[in-house]
Coordinates of C-alpha atoms in Angstrom, one line a residue:
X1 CA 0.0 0.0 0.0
X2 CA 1.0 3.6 -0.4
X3 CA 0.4 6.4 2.0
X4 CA 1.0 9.8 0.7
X5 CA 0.6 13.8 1.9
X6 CA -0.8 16.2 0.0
X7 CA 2.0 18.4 -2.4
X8 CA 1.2 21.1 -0.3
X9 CA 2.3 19.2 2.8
X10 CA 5.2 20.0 4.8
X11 CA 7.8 17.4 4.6
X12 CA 7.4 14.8 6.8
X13 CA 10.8 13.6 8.6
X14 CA 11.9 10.0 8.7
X15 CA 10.8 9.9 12.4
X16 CA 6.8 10.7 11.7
X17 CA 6.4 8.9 8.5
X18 CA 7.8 6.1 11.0
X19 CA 5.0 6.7 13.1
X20 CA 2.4 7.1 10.4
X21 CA 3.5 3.8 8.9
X22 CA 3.4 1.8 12.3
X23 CA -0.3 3.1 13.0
X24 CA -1.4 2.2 9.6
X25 CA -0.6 -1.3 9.8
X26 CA -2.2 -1.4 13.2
X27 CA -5.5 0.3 11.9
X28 CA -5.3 -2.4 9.0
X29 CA -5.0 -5.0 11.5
X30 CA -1.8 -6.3 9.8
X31 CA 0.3 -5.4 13.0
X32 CA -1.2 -4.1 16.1
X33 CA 1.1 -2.2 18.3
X34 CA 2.7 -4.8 21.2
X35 CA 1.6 -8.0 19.4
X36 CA 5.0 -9.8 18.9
X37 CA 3.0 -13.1 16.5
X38 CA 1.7 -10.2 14.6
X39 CA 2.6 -10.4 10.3
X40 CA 6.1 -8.9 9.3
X41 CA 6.3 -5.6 7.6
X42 CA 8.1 -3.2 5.9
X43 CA 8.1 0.6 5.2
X44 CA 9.9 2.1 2.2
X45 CA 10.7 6.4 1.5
X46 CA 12.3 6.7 -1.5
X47 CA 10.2 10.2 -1.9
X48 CA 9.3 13.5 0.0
X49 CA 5.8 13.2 0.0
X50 CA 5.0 8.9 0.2
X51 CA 5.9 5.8 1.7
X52 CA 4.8 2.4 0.7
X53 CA 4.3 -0.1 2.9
X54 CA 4.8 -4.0 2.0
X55 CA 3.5 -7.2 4.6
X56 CA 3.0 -10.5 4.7
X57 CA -0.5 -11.7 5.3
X58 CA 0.1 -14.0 7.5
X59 CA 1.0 -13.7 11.4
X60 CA 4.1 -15.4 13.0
X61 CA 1.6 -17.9 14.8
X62 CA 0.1 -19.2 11.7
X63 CA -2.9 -17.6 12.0
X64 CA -4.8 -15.2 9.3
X65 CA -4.8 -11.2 10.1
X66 CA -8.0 -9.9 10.9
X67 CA -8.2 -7.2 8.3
X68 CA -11.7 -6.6 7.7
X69 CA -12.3 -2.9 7.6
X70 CA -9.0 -2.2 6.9
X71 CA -9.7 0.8 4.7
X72 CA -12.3 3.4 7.2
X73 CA -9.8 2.1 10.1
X74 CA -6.7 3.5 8.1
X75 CA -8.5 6.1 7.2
X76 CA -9.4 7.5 10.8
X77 CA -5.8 6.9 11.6
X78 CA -4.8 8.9 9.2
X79 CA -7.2 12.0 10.1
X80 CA -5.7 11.7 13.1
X81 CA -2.2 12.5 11.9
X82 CA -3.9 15.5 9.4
X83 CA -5.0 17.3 12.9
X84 CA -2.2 16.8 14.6
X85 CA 0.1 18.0 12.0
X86 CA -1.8 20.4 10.5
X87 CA -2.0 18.7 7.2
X88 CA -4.1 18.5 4.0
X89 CA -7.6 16.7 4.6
X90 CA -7.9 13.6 2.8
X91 CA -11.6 13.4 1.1
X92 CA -14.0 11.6 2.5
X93 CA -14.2 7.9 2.4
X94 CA -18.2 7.7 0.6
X95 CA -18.1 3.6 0.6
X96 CA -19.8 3.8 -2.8
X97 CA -16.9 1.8 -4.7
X98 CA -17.4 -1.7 -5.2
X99 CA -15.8 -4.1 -2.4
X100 CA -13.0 -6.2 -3.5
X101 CA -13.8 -9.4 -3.4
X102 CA -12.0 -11.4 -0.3
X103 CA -9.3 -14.0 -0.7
X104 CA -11.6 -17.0 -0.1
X105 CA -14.0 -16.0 -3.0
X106 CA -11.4 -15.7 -5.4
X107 CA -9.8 -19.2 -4.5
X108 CA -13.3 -20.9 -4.8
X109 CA -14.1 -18.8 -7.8
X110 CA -10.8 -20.6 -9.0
X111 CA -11.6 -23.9 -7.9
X112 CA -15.0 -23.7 -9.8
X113 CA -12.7 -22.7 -12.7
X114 CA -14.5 -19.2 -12.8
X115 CA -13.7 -16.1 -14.6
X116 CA -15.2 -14.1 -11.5
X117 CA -16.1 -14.4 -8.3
X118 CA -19.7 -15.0 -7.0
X119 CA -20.4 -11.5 -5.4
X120 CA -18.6 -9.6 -9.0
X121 CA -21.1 -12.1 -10.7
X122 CA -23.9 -10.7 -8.8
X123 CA -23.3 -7.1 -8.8
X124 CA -22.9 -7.2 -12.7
X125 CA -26.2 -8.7 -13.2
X126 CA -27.8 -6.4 -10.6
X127 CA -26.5 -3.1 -12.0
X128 CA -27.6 -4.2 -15.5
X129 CA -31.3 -5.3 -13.8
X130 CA -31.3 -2.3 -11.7
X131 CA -30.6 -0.3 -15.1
X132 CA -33.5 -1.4 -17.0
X133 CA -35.9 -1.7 -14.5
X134 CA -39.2 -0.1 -14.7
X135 CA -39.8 0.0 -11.0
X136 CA -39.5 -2.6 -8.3
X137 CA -41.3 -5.9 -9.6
X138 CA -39.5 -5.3 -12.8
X139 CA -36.4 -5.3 -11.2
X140 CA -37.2 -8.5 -8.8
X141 CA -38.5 -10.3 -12.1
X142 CA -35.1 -8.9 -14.1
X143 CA -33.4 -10.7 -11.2
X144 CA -34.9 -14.0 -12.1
X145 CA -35.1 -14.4 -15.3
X146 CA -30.9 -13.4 -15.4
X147 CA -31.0 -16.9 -13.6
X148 CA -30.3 -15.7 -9.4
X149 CA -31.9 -16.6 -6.7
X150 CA -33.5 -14.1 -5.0
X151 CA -34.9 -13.8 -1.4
X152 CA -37.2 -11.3 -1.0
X153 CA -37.7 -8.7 3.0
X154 CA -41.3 -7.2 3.0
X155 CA -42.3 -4.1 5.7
X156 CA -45.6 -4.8 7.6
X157 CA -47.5 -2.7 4.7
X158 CA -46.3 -5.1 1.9
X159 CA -43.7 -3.1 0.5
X160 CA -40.1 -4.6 0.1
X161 CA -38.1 -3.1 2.0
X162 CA -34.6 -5.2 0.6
X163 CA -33.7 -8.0 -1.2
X164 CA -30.7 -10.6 -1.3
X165 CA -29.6 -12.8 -4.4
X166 CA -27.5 -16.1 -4.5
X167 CA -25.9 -17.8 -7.5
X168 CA -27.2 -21.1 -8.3
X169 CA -24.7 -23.6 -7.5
X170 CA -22.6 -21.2 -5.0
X171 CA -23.6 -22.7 -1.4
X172 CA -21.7 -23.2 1.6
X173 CA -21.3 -25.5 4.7
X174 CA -20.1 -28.2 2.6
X175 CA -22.9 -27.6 -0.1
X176 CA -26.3 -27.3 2.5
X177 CA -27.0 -24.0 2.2
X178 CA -27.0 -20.9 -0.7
X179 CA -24.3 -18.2 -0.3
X180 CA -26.7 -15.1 0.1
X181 CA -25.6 -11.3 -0.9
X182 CA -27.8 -8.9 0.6
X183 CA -28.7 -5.3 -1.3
X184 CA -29.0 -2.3 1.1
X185 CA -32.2 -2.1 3.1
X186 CA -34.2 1.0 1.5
X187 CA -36.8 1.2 0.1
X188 CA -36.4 0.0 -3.9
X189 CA -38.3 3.5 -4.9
X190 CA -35.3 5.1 -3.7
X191 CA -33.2 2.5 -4.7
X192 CA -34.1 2.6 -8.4
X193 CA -33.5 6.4 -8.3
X194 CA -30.0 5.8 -7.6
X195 CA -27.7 3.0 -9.0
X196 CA -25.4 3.1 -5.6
X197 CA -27.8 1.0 -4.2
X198 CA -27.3 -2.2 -6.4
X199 CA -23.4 -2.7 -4.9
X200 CA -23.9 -5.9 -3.4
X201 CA -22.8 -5.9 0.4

């Protein structure tokens, strides 16, 4: 990973990009602070204004790194060092991009000989549903004739308040149950104005 200031920035001395680089692998959950098993890690300067910041992904006990929410956590560490050193804000972190798809879904993406994962699968077809869809049942029906499962979450009136979708074929605990995606839970009215809501959580 890279962590850069802003051009405007001061230059940061050896010392704080030190620091800044030890708190982002803590906020990542790569190495917190005091855990000796934690993965091994390495900061690089070779510029004025960026370091970048190489690790292993796995911890000295064997175990995996808890890294989920790696990106907000760096982020807040980061806003941390921009008010204490006077720097440049960073934008803000909107959490409309697409999430990258974890390491297990890509290996059993693989194993399935694949081209894409389950979840990239799913959010192609429900961006491409949500796109033509003429309002709500239209883009439930969309859903199933592109072939997905979909699991339906009506409100006490009737409306649907949120949906979830599965690939056929994708299931888990050793092939007893569907692997379910959720969509955000609003209504689809104000989903169907707005195309952020078809990233598939």
């Amino acid at each position: 990973m890279a962590v850069r200031n802003h051009a405007g920035d001061r230059t940061l001395s050896d010392a704080e990009w030190s620091e800044v680089a030890a708190a982002m692998v803590h906020a990542a959950g790569i190495a917190a602070r005091g855990d000796e098993h934690a993965c091994r890690w390495v900061a690089v300067r070779h510029a004025d204004d960026h370091i970048h910041i190489a690790a292993t992904l796995a911890r000295q006990d064997g175990r995996h790194p808890r890294v989920r929410g790696d990106i907000p956590n760096m982020h807040t560490a980061a806003r941390v060092f921009e008010a204490r050193w006077g720097l440049t804000p960073m934008s803000p972190l909107d959490r409309t991009a697409r999430r990258r798809p974890a390491t297990g879904e890509a290996e059993k993406a693989a194993r399935r000989g694949l081209a894409e994962t389950a979840r990239e699968s799913l959010q192609r077809t429900v961006r491409i549903a949500a796109a033509l869809a003429q309002g709500d049942a239209d883009f439930l029906d969309r859903l199933c004739d592109a072939g997905l499962r979909v699991r339906e979450r009506h409100g006490d009136d009737g409306t649907l308040v949120g949906y979830a979708v599965a690939l056929p074929g994708d299931r888990a605990d050793h092939g007893s149950r569907p692997v379910w995606f959720s969509g955000f839970h609003v209504l689809v009215r104000d989903l169907l104005r707005s195309l952020a809501f078809v990233s598939v959580s």
